[in-house]
mmCIF file of C-alpha atoms in Angstrom:
data_model
loop_
_atom_site.group_PDB
_atom_site.id
_atom_site.type_symbol
_atom_site.label_atom_id
_atom_site.label_comp_id
_atom_site.label_asym_id
_atom_site.label_seq_id
_atom_site.Cartn_x
_atom_site.Cartn_y
_atom_site.Cartn_z
ATOM 1 C CA UNK A 1 13.007 -2.559 8.683
ATOM 2 C CA UNK A 2 11.933 0.350 10.886
ATOM 3 C CA UNK A 3 8.862 -0.667 12.852
ATOM 4 C CA UNK A 4 6.246 1.139 15.033
ATOM 5 C CA UNK A 5 4.881 -0.706 17.972
ATOM 6 C CA UNK A 6 1.480 0.275 19.956
ATOM 7 C CA UNK A 7 0.096 -1.253 23.257
ATOM 8 C CA UNK A 8 -2.268 -2.088 24.120
ATOM 9 C CA UNK A 9 -3.669 -3.657 20.966
ATOM 10 C CA UNK A 10 -7.187 -3.412 22.805
ATOM 11 C CA UNK A 11 -8.677 -1.718 25.495
ATOM 12 C CA UNK A 12 -12.131 -1.628 27.016
ATOM 13 C CA UNK A 13 -13.051 0.791 29.730
ATOM 14 C CA UNK A 14 -15.860 2.147 31.471
ATOM 15 C CA UNK A 15 -17.079 5.441 30.547
ATOM 16 C CA UNK A 16 -15.555 8.156 32.573
ATOM 17 C CA UNK A 17 -12.541 6.198 32.978
ATOM 18 C CA UNK A 18 -8.884 7.066 31.522
ATOM 19 C CA UNK A 19 -7.044 5.383 28.876
ATOM 20 C CA UNK A 20 -3.804 5.623 27.488
ATOM 21 C CA UNK A 21 -2.144 4.339 24.359
ATOM 22 C CA UNK A 22 1.725 3.706 23.860
ATOM 23 C CA UNK A 23 3.671 3.976 20.758
ATOM 24 C CA UNK A 24 7.560 3.082 20.909
ATOM 25 C CA UNK A 25 9.692 3.202 17.502
ATOM 26 C CA UNK A 26 12.758 1.047 16.943
ATOM 27 C CA UNK A 27 14.542 4.235 15.823
ATOM 28 C CA UNK A 28 14.342 8.071 16.390
ATOM 29 C CA UNK A 29 11.707 9.837 14.736
ATOM 30 C CA UNK A 30 11.537 13.202 13.157
ATOM 31 C CA UNK A 31 8.134 13.760 14.446
ATOM 32 C CA UNK A 32 5.087 11.613 15.554
ATOM 33 C CA UNK A 33 1.312 12.118 14.394
ATOM 34 C CA UNK A 34 -1.544 10.659 16.064
ATOM 35 C CA UNK A 35 -5.229 9.643 14.379
ATOM 36 C CA UNK A 36 -8.242 8.669 15.240
ATOM 37 C CA UNK A 37 -10.426 6.050 13.113
ATOM 38 C CA UNK A 38 -13.800 5.185 14.168
ATOM 39 C CA UNK A 39 -15.581 1.952 13.305
ATOM 40 C CA UNK A 40 -16.158 2.049 9.441
ATOM 41 C CA UNK A 41 -14.415 5.185 8.832
ATOM 42 C CA UNK A 42 -10.885 6.592 7.772
ATOM 43 C CA UNK A 43 -7.968 7.912 9.697
ATOM 44 C CA UNK A 44 -8.466 11.593 11.190
ATOM 45 C CA UNK A 45 -5.517 13.585 11.912
ATOM 46 C CA UNK A 46 -5.362 14.722 15.333
ATOM 47 C CA UNK A 47 -1.784 16.265 16.087
ATOM 48 C CA UNK A 48 1.575 16.194 15.094
ATOM 49 C CA UNK A 49 4.658 16.583 18.047
ATOM 50 C CA UNK A 50 8.060 17.790 16.779
ATOM 51 C CA UNK A 51 9.934 18.604 19.833
ATOM 52 C CA UNK A 52 11.772 16.511 22.112
ATOM 53 C CA UNK A 53 9.760 16.311 25.656
ATOM 54 C CA UNK A 54 6.775 18.439 23.826
ATOM 55 C CA UNK A 55 3.444 17.848 25.273
ATOM 56 C CA UNK A 56 0.037 18.921 23.861
ATOM 57 C CA UNK A 57 -3.347 19.041 24.988
ATOM 58 C CA UNK A 58 -6.751 18.713 23.005
ATOM 59 C CA UNK A 59 -9.451 19.176 25.608
ATOM 60 C CA UNK A 60 -9.550 15.888 27.475
ATOM 61 C CA UNK A 61 -6.632 14.394 25.149
ATOM 62 C CA UNK A 62 -3.112 14.680 26.221
ATOM 63 C CA UNK A 63 -0.002 14.027 23.888
ATOM 64 C CA UNK A 64 3.534 13.223 24.933
ATOM 65 C CA UNK A 65 6.816 12.814 22.780
ATOM 66 C CA UNK A 66 9.536 11.202 24.530
ATOM 67 C CA UNK A 67 12.989 12.768 25.228
ATOM 68 C CA UNK A 68 14.756 10.237 22.891
ATOM 69 C CA UNK A 69 11.784 11.008 20.104
ATOM 70 C CA UNK A 70 11.034 7.543 19.816
ATOM 71 C CA UNK A 71 8.195 6.749 21.948
ATOM 72 C CA UNK A 72 5.071 8.627 22.518
ATOM 73 C CA UNK A 73 1.672 8.443 23.997
ATOM 74 C CA UNK A 74 -1.877 9.758 24.097
ATOM 75 C CA UNK A 75 -3.953 9.949 27.430
ATOM 76 C CA UNK A 76 -7.608 10.280 27.064
ATOM 77 C CA UNK A 77 -9.381 11.688 30.857
ATOM 78 C CA UNK A 78 -12.818 10.698 31.516
ATOM 79 C CA UNK A 79 -13.499 8.520 28.278
ATOM 80 C CA UNK A 80 -16.861 8.986 26.702
ATOM 81 C CA UNK A 81 -18.934 6.900 24.197
ATOM 82 C CA UNK A 82 -17.592 9.282 21.124
ATOM 83 C CA UNK A 83 -14.149 8.406 22.073
ATOM 84 C CA UNK A 84 -14.623 4.859 20.816
ATOM 85 C CA UNK A 85 -12.375 4.028 17.747
ATOM 86 C CA UNK A 86 -8.870 3.038 16.570
ATOM 87 C CA UNK A 87 -6.280 5.129 17.679
ATOM 88 C CA UNK A 88 -2.871 5.219 15.318
ATOM 89 C CA UNK A 89 0.453 6.823 15.509
ATOM 90 C CA UNK A 90 2.618 7.356 12.725
ATOM 91 C CA UNK A 91 6.033 8.574 12.945
ATOM 92 C CA UNK A 92 8.364 9.923 10.470
ATOM 93 C CA UNK A 93 11.614 8.583 9.771
ATOM 94 C CA UNK A 94 14.507 11.148 10.162
ATOM 95 C CA UNK A 95 16.529 9.733 7.120
ATOM 96 C CA UNK A 96 15.792 7.958 3.660
ATOM 97 C CA UNK A 97 12.362 8.448 2.153
ATOM 98 C CA UNK A 98 10.973 10.416 5.264
ATOM 99 C CA UNK A 99 7.634 8.642 5.074
ATOM 100 C CA UNK A 100 5.050 7.823 7.800
ATOM 101 C CA UNK A 101 5.074 4.610 9.305
ATOM 102 C CA UNK A 102 1.748 3.734 11.261
ATOM 103 C CA UNK A 103 1.829 2.060 14.321
ATOM 104 C CA UNK A 104 -0.203 -1.113 14.863
ATOM 105 C CA UNK A 105 -3.068 0.868 16.523
ATOM 106 C CA UNK A 106 -5.185 0.666 19.726
ATOM 107 C CA UNK A 107 -8.894 -0.117 19.689
ATOM 108 C CA UNK A 108 -10.859 1.487 22.337
ATOM 109 C CA UNK A 109 -14.010 0.457 23.339
ATOM 110 C CA UNK A 110 -16.056 2.590 26.102
ATOM 111 C CA UNK A 111 -18.969 0.798 27.644
ATOM 112 C CA UNK A 112 -21.653 3.068 28.831
ATOM 113 C CA UNK B 1 -14.100 22.485 0.875
ATOM 114 C CA UNK B 2 -14.700 19.333 -0.479
ATOM 115 C CA UNK B 3 -12.350 16.346 0.749
ATOM 116 C CA UNK B 4 -10.927 13.585 -0.078
ATOM 117 C CA UNK B 5 -12.419 11.330 -2.800
ATOM 118 C CA UNK B 6 -11.842 7.831 -3.810
ATOM 119 C CA UNK B 7 -13.505 5.889 -6.490
ATOM 120 C CA UNK B 8 -14.763 3.287 -6.652
ATOM 121 C CA UNK B 9 -15.734 2.615 -2.645
ATOM 122 C CA UNK B 10 -15.948 -1.118 -3.392
ATOM 123 C CA UNK B 11 -14.610 -3.430 -5.645
ATOM 124 C CA UNK B 12 -14.415 -7.418 -6.542
ATOM 125 C CA UNK B 13 -11.685 -9.162 -8.582
ATOM 126 C CA UNK B 14 -10.554 -12.127 -9.655
ATOM 127 C CA UNK B 15 -6.712 -13.250 -8.830
ATOM 128 C CA UNK B 16 -4.878 -12.464 -11.591
ATOM 129 C CA UNK B 17 -6.644 -9.488 -12.852
ATOM 130 C CA UNK B 18 -5.486 -5.953 -12.972
ATOM 131 C CA UNK B 19 -7.329 -3.013 -10.777
ATOM 132 C CA UNK B 20 -7.022 0.711 -10.925
ATOM 133 C CA UNK B 21 -8.031 3.059 -8.353
ATOM 134 C CA UNK B 22 -8.865 6.764 -8.491
ATOM 135 C CA UNK B 23 -8.109 9.523 -5.792
ATOM 136 C CA UNK B 24 -9.372 13.180 -6.148
ATOM 137 C CA UNK B 25 -7.460 15.196 -3.578
ATOM 138 C CA UNK B 26 -8.458 18.324 -1.678
ATOM 139 C CA UNK B 27 -8.017 21.534 -3.997
ATOM 140 C CA UNK B 28 -4.825 23.327 -3.720
ATOM 141 C CA UNK B 29 -3.425 19.618 -2.067
ATOM 142 C CA UNK B 30 -0.202 18.594 -4.494
ATOM 143 C CA UNK B 31 1.171 15.789 -2.481
ATOM 144 C CA UNK B 32 -1.024 12.384 -2.068
ATOM 145 C CA UNK B 33 0.126 9.346 -0.414
ATOM 146 C CA UNK B 34 -1.462 5.819 -0.771
ATOM 147 C CA UNK B 35 -1.772 3.231 2.201
ATOM 148 C CA UNK B 36 -3.100 -0.326 2.143
ATOM 149 C CA UNK B 37 -5.042 -0.929 5.691
ATOM 150 C CA UNK B 38 -5.376 -5.085 6.567
ATOM 151 C CA UNK B 39 -6.400 -6.316 9.712
ATOM 152 C CA UNK B 40 -3.143 -8.187 10.346
ATOM 153 C CA UNK B 41 -0.581 -5.907 9.091
ATOM 154 C CA UNK B 42 -2.587 -2.269 9.758
ATOM 155 C CA UNK B 43 -1.706 0.866 7.593
ATOM 156 C CA UNK B 44 1.069 0.264 5.325
ATOM 157 C CA UNK B 45 2.811 3.131 3.103
ATOM 158 C CA UNK B 46 2.673 2.657 -0.969
ATOM 159 C CA UNK B 47 3.901 5.615 -2.158
ATOM 160 C CA UNK B 48 3.536 9.215 -2.248
ATOM 161 C CA UNK B 49 3.155 11.682 -5.098
ATOM 162 C CA UNK B 50 3.891 15.501 -5.245
ATOM 163 C CA UNK B 51 3.566 17.298 -8.397
ATOM 164 C CA UNK B 52 3.399 14.564 -10.626
ATOM 165 C CA UNK B 53 6.764 12.789 -9.244
ATOM 166 C CA UNK B 54 6.920 9.783 -7.252
ATOM 167 C CA UNK B 55 8.471 11.023 -3.617
ATOM 168 C CA UNK B 56 8.733 8.201 -1.679
ATOM 169 C CA UNK B 57 8.046 4.450 -1.831
ATOM 170 C CA UNK B 58 6.995 1.563 0.720
ATOM 171 C CA UNK B 59 8.147 -1.776 0.714
ATOM 172 C CA UNK B 60 5.631 -3.249 -1.845
ATOM 173 C CA UNK B 61 6.357 -5.271 -4.833
ATOM 174 C CA UNK B 62 6.641 -3.817 -8.308
ATOM 175 C CA UNK B 63 3.075 -4.956 -9.061
ATOM 176 C CA UNK B 64 1.981 -1.880 -7.451
ATOM 177 C CA UNK B 65 2.100 1.602 -9.265
ATOM 178 C CA UNK B 66 0.877 4.874 -9.279
ATOM 179 C CA UNK B 67 0.891 8.090 -10.955
ATOM 180 C CA UNK B 68 -0.293 11.784 -10.091
ATOM 181 C CA UNK B 69 -1.807 13.899 -12.836
ATOM 182 C CA UNK B 70 -1.127 17.904 -13.538
ATOM 183 C CA UNK B 71 -4.299 18.575 -11.512
ATOM 184 C CA UNK B 72 -2.970 16.394 -8.284
ATOM 185 C CA UNK B 73 -5.514 13.576 -9.253
ATOM 186 C CA UNK B 74 -3.650 10.431 -8.244
ATOM 187 C CA UNK B 75 -4.336 6.710 -9.506
ATOM 188 C CA UNK B 76 -2.855 3.511 -8.338
ATOM 189 C CA UNK B 77 -2.315 0.106 -10.331
ATOM 190 C CA UNK B 78 -2.200 -3.314 -9.252
ATOM 191 C CA UNK B 79 -1.371 -5.771 -11.408
ATOM 192 C CA UNK B 80 -1.798 -9.513 -11.305
ATOM 193 C CA UNK B 81 -3.983 -9.707 -8.224
ATOM 194 C CA UNK B 82 -3.244 -12.006 -5.137
ATOM 195 C CA UNK B 83 -5.644 -12.869 -2.415
ATOM 196 C CA UNK B 84 -3.861 -11.077 -0.119
ATOM 197 C CA UNK B 85 -4.223 -8.107 -1.752
ATOM 198 C CA UNK B 86 -7.655 -7.883 -0.480
ATOM 199 C CA UNK B 87 -7.664 -4.966 1.547
ATOM 200 C CA UNK B 88 -8.528 -1.194 2.065
ATOM 201 C CA UNK B 89 -7.073 1.191 0.178
ATOM 202 C CA UNK B 90 -6.624 4.602 1.219
ATOM 203 C CA UNK B 91 -5.289 8.071 -0.062
ATOM 204 C CA UNK B 92 -4.492 11.247 1.780
ATOM 205 C CA UNK B 93 -3.811 14.457 0.478
ATOM 206 C CA UNK B 94 -1.794 17.102 2.399
ATOM 207 C CA UNK B 95 -0.376 20.675 1.917
ATOM 208 C CA UNK B 96 1.601 20.698 5.143
ATOM 209 C CA UNK B 97 2.181 18.065 7.642
ATOM 210 C CA UNK B 98 -1.518 17.334 8.170
ATOM 211 C CA UNK B 99 -2.766 14.191 6.058
ATOM 212 C CA UNK B 100 -6.554 14.350 5.114
ATOM 213 C CA UNK B 101 -7.675 10.530 4.336
ATOM 214 C CA UNK B 102 -10.584 9.862 1.982
ATOM 215 C CA UNK B 103 -13.230 7.324 2.696
ATOM 216 C CA UNK B 104 -10.910 4.642 0.842
ATOM 217 C CA UNK B 105 -11.784 1.541 -1.420
ATOM 218 C CA UNK B 106 -12.352 -1.817 -0.488
ATOM 219 C CA UNK B 107 -10.998 -4.085 -2.457
ATOM 220 C CA UNK B 108 -11.960 -8.051 -2.379
ATOM 221 C CA UNK B 109 -10.182 -10.556 -4.475
ATOM 222 C CA UNK B 110 -11.492 -13.874 -4.890
#
């Protein structure tokens, strides 16, 4: 079945370092969303990307959607301790049920 | 606006029992989706309801069912519980493409 993989699974960084998580789908996506889940919390919507090659920025966060609409990335510049959490991508299928398939997540730990 | 609420927050059940979880979406949101979150499988889509109709369904056995009421509140039911059903069950409501998640119900099956 359709899968969305994320790498890395875990990432420990020193505060101030950059961080990137990558999301890869086995099939073309209609759009992709990114969520952040703090420890003990629930996923919180960050952004949606729809267009091929789209790049969006939110302060220190930069989101990209691949040209083939099968991959995406989230880059955080100069991480802070408040960035700790698990980052999930969620891709919407282009046919069939149009459901969202969540990636496996990248757990980020920021060391002060 | 109040966020998505889920009840109960924690639940312990025995194998073979059944359970009903409840989700109240944000006012005005007509779409409610349910997800199962486990450490091994991540977030997996169960089903989505819109205006009392199931619009999408994930790849879960028939023991998992749901419904939505006219006020958009939704319930999901799991019958004949198995140990592997232990998970955090999240519901999310939406009016557009942005999904707003509730705090979840932590179900433990013993």
